[in-house]
Amino acid sequence: MLQCKQLIKRFNVGTPDETVLFDGFSFEAEKGEFVSIIGSNGSGKTTLLNLICGTLPLDGGQILFNGRDITRLSEHKRAATIGRVFQDPQKGTCANLTILENMALADNKKGAYGLAGAVNRRRIDYYRSLLEECGLGLENRLNTLAGSLSGGQRQALALVIANMTDVELLILDEHTAALDPKSSETVMRLTDKLVSEKKITTLMVTHNLRFALEYGSRLVMMHMGRSVIDLRGEDKKNAKIDDLLQTFNEISIECGN
């Protein structure tokens, strides 16, 4: 279980532009839960992900994962159990390495690096089997540089890489936003398949309301550092895009837009 307790996060501290985004915000995700998080720009979606991953420091509060306090754990140590796929396809893979080399690097995420060969040739069939799940033919292009792949192909590779080791939490930060519609659909289907099979706890920030409703077991809408909608089960299944848009519009009017 992920527990974020009474989070406080300030920006531009000590300046005239100082703002408080989170002021005692709490959030929990059950083990195996797939949470879609939506909200307007500045609502706190990505900031929440950055605090959980350790990319940003907390100004107050506590973060626990599976009973362990990770509040002061460094980002790279959290990465041992947290996988993350970013909006930019270029951030999840090394452009100058081949698909095979990228996967070998990820395969040794928790291991020690020495002077031995970087690629374990005995693992190639395993890598191919993972790539076959993408349905993009990447299993036949192991020696292709990641930088030469399309955005959708590269994001699919990043998603596979993020799940290669036994991560316990998967963070998806608008991971389809930079893709064309067809590639977005492909990556979302792959996402759903991987999450369902591995039953991994997943937080997905998205601006695509259809994806938010269609995928995942829970939907949370954020606004100004707080949760304004939290739907599970039948409530989520019965929700409509128009319902979400109505809440967006009400929030917009409330903010004077």
Coordinates of C-alpha atoms in Angstrom, one line a residue:
M1 CA 0.0 0.0 0.0
L2 CA 1.1 3.6 -0.8
Q3 CA 0.3 6.1 1.9
C4 CA 0.9 9.9 1.5
K5 CA 0.2 11.5 4.9
Q6 CA -0.4 15.2 5.4
L7 CA 1.9 16.3 2.6
I8 CA 3.1 19.9 2.5
K9 CA 4.8 21.3 -0.6
R10 CA 5.8 25.0 -1.2
F11 CA 7.4 26.6 -4.2
N12 CA 9.5 29.7 -4.5
V13 CA 9.9 29.8 -0.7
G14 CA 10.9 33.2 0.7
T15 CA 10.1 35.1 -2.5
P16 CA 7.0 37.2 -3.4
D17 CA 5.9 34.3 -5.6
E18 CA 5.8 31.8 -2.8
T19 CA 2.9 29.4 -3.2
V20 CA 1.6 26.4 -1.2
L21 CA 0.4 23.6 -3.4
F22 CA -0.1 20.9 -0.8
D23 CA -1.1 21.9 2.7
G24 CA -1.9 18.7 4.6
F25 CA -2.9 16.6 1.5
S26 CA -3.3 12.9 2.1
F27 CA -3.6 10.1 -0.5
E28 CA -3.6 6.3 -0.4
A29 CA -3.5 3.6 -3.1
E30 CA -4.2 0.0 -2.3
K31 CA -1.9 -2.8 -3.4
G32 CA -2.6 -3.7 -7.0
E33 CA -4.8 -0.6 -7.6
F34 CA -4.6 1.1 -11.0
V35 CA -5.4 4.8 -10.3
S36 CA -6.0 7.3 -13.2
I37 CA -5.3 10.9 -12.0
I38 CA -6.7 13.8 -13.9
G39 CA -6.9 17.5 -13.3
S40 CA -6.1 20.9 -14.8
N41 CA -2.6 22.3 -15.1
G42 CA -1.2 23.2 -11.7
S43 CA -3.6 20.9 -9.8
G44 CA -0.8 18.9 -8.3
K45 CA -0.9 15.7 -10.4
T46 CA 2.7 15.6 -11.5
T47 CA 4.0 17.2 -8.3
L48 CA 2.4 14.3 -6.4
L49 CA 4.3 11.8 -8.6
N50 CA 7.5 13.7 -8.2
L51 CA 7.1 13.7 -4.4
I52 CA 6.4 9.9 -4.4
C53 CA 9.4 9.2 -6.6
G54 CA 11.7 11.5 -4.7
T55 CA 12.3 13.9 -7.5
L56 CA 11.1 16.8 -5.3
P57 CA 11.7 17.1 -1.6
L58 CA 8.8 17.3 0.8
D59 CA 8.3 20.4 3.1
G60 CA 6.3 18.3 5.5
G61 CA 4.4 15.1 5.8
Q62 CA 5.3 11.5 5.3
I63 CA 5.3 8.9 2.5
L64 CA 5.1 5.2 3.3
F65 CA 5.2 2.3 0.8
N66 CA 4.4 -1.2 1.9
G67 CA 4.8 -0.2 5.5
R68 CA 8.3 1.4 4.9
D69 CA 8.9 5.1 5.4
I70 CA 10.5 6.4 2.2
T71 CA 10.1 10.1 3.0
R72 CA 13.8 10.7 3.1
L73 CA 14.9 7.9 0.8
S74 CA 16.9 9.2 -2.2
E75 CA 15.4 9.1 -5.7
H76 CA 17.8 6.5 -7.0
K77 CA 17.1 4.2 -4.0
R78 CA 13.3 4.5 -4.5
A79 CA 13.9 3.6 -8.2
A80 CA 14.8 0.1 -7.1
T81 CA 11.1 -0.6 -6.5
I82 CA 9.5 2.2 -8.5
G83 CA 9.3 2.2 -12.3
R84 CA 8.5 5.4 -14.1
V85 CA 7.5 6.2 -17.7
F86 CA 7.6 9.9 -18.7
Q87 CA 5.6 12.0 -21.1
D88 CA 8.7 12.4 -23.3
P89 CA 9.5 9.1 -25.1
Q90 CA 13.2 10.1 -25.1
K91 CA 13.5 10.0 -21.3
G92 CA 12.8 6.3 -20.8
T93 CA 15.5 4.9 -23.0
C94 CA 19.1 5.7 -24.1
A95 CA 19.0 6.9 -27.7
N96 CA 22.6 5.8 -28.5
L97 CA 22.1 2.3 -27.2
T98 CA 20.4 -0.5 -29.1
I99 CA 17.1 -2.0 -28.0
L100 CA 19.1 -5.0 -26.7
E101 CA 21.6 -2.8 -24.8
N102 CA 18.7 -0.8 -23.2
M103 CA 17.0 -4.0 -22.0
A104 CA 20.3 -5.4 -20.7
L105 CA 20.9 -2.2 -18.8
A106 CA 17.5 -2.4 -17.2
D107 CA 17.8 -6.1 -16.5
N108 CA 20.8 -5.3 -14.3
K109 CA 19.0 -2.5 -12.5
K110 CA 19.5 -3.9 -9.0
G111 CA 22.8 -5.6 -9.8
A112 CA 26.5 -4.6 -9.5
Y113 CA 28.4 -3.4 -12.6
G114 CA 31.8 -4.7 -13.2
L115 CA 34.1 -5.3 -16.2
A116 CA 32.1 -8.2 -17.6
G117 CA 30.2 -7.9 -20.8
A118 CA 27.2 -5.7 -20.5
V119 CA 24.8 -8.0 -22.4
N120 CA 24.0 -11.4 -21.2
R121 CA 23.4 -13.3 -24.4
R122 CA 21.5 -16.0 -22.6
R123 CA 18.8 -13.5 -21.8
I124 CA 18.1 -12.6 -25.4
D125 CA 15.2 -15.0 -25.8
Y126 CA 13.6 -13.5 -22.7
Y127 CA 14.0 -10.0 -24.0
R128 CA 12.3 -11.1 -27.3
S129 CA 9.4 -12.6 -25.4
L130 CA 8.8 -9.3 -23.6
L131 CA 8.9 -7.3 -26.8
E132 CA 6.5 -9.7 -28.5
E133 CA 3.9 -8.5 -26.1
C134 CA 4.1 -5.0 -27.7
G135 CA 2.9 -6.3 -31.1
L136 CA 5.2 -3.8 -32.8
G137 CA 7.8 -6.2 -34.2
L138 CA 10.5 -4.8 -31.8
E139 CA 11.6 -8.4 -31.0
N140 CA 13.1 -8.6 -34.5
R141 CA 15.0 -5.3 -34.1
L142 CA 17.2 -5.9 -31.1
N143 CA 20.2 -4.3 -32.7
T144 CA 18.4 -1.1 -33.7
L145 CA 19.3 2.1 -31.9
A146 CA 16.5 3.3 -29.6
G147 CA 16.9 6.8 -31.0
S148 CA 15.8 5.6 -34.5
L149 CA 12.4 4.3 -33.2
S150 CA 9.2 6.1 -33.6
G151 CA 7.7 7.8 -30.5
G152 CA 5.2 5.0 -30.0
Q153 CA 7.7 2.3 -30.4
R154 CA 10.1 4.0 -28.0
Q155 CA 7.4 4.6 -25.4
A156 CA 6.4 0.9 -25.7
L157 CA 10.0 0.0 -25.1
A158 CA 10.2 2.3 -22.1
L159 CA 7.1 0.7 -20.6
V160 CA 8.6 -2.8 -21.0
I161 CA 11.8 -1.6 -19.5
A162 CA 10.1 0.0 -16.5
N163 CA 8.4 -3.4 -15.8
M164 CA 11.4 -5.7 -16.3
T165 CA 12.6 -5.8 -12.8
D166 CA 10.2 -6.6 -9.9
V167 CA 9.0 -3.0 -9.4
E168 CA 6.2 -2.7 -6.9
L169 CA 4.9 0.7 -8.0
L170 CA 4.5 1.9 -11.6
I171 CA 4.3 5.7 -12.2
L172 CA 3.0 6.8 -15.6
D173 CA 3.4 10.5 -16.1
E174 CA 1.2 11.4 -19.1
H175 CA 3.0 8.6 -21.0
T176 CA 0.7 8.9 -24.1
A177 CA 0.5 12.7 -24.3
A178 CA 3.3 13.0 -26.9
L179 CA 2.1 10.2 -29.2
D180 CA -0.2 10.2 -32.2
P181 CA -3.7 8.7 -31.6
K182 CA -2.9 5.2 -33.0
S183 CA 0.3 5.0 -31.0
S184 CA -1.5 6.2 -27.9
E185 CA -4.1 3.4 -28.2
T186 CA -1.3 0.8 -28.7
V187 CA 0.6 2.0 -25.6
M188 CA -2.5 2.1 -23.5
R189 CA -3.5 -1.5 -24.4
L190 CA 0.0 -2.6 -23.6
T191 CA -0.1 -0.7 -20.3
D192 CA -3.4 -2.3 -19.3
K193 CA -2.0 -5.8 -20.2
L194 CA 1.2 -5.4 -18.2
V195 CA -0.6 -3.9 -15.2
S196 CA -3.3 -6.6 -15.2
E197 CA -0.9 -9.5 -15.6
K198 CA 1.6 -8.3 -13.0
K199 CA -1.1 -6.8 -10.6
I200 CA 1.2 -3.9 -10.0
T201 CA 0.1 -0.8 -8.1
T202 CA -0.1 1.9 -10.8
L203 CA -0.6 5.7 -10.8
M204 CA -1.3 7.2 -14.2
V205 CA -1.6 10.9 -14.8
T206 CA -3.4 11.7 -18.0
H207 CA -5.3 14.5 -19.7
N208 CA -7.2 11.9 -21.8
L209 CA -10.5 11.6 -20.1
R210 CA -11.5 8.6 -22.1
F211 CA -8.4 6.7 -21.1
A212 CA -9.0 7.8 -17.5
L213 CA -12.5 6.3 -17.6
E214 CA -11.7 3.2 -19.7
Y215 CA -8.6 2.0 -17.9
G216 CA -7.8 1.4 -14.3
S217 CA -9.8 0.5 -11.2
R218 CA -10.0 4.1 -9.7
L219 CA -10.3 7.6 -11.0
V220 CA -9.1 10.7 -9.0
M221 CA -9.6 14.3 -10.1
M222 CA -7.3 16.9 -8.5
H223 CA -7.7 20.6 -8.2
M224 CA -5.4 23.1 -6.4
G225 CA -3.7 20.4 -4.3
R226 CA -6.7 18.5 -3.3
S227 CA -8.9 15.6 -4.5
V228 CA -12.3 16.7 -5.8
I229 CA -13.5 13.4 -7.3
D230 CA -12.5 9.9 -6.2
L231 CA -14.4 7.0 -8.0
R232 CA -14.0 3.3 -7.6
G233 CA -15.9 0.2 -8.8
E234 CA -19.4 0.8 -10.2
D235 CA -19.2 4.5 -9.6
K236 CA -16.2 4.7 -12.0
K237 CA -17.8 2.3 -14.5
N238 CA -21.0 4.4 -14.6
A239 CA -19.2 7.8 -14.9
K240 CA -19.3 9.7 -18.2
I241 CA -16.9 12.1 -19.8
D242 CA -19.7 14.7 -19.7
D243 CA -19.8 14.3 -15.9
L244 CA -16.0 15.0 -15.7
L245 CA -16.3 17.9 -18.0
Q246 CA -19.0 19.4 -15.9
T247 CA -16.8 19.3 -12.8
F248 CA -14.0 20.9 -14.8
N249 CA -16.3 23.7 -15.9
E250 CA -17.5 24.3 -12.4
I251 CA -14.0 24.5 -11.2
S252 CA -13.1 26.9 -14.0
I253 CA -16.0 29.2 -13.1
E254 CA -15.0 28.9 -9.4
C255 CA -11.5 30.1 -10.3
G256 CA -12.9 33.1 -12.3
N257 CA -12.2 31.7 -15.8

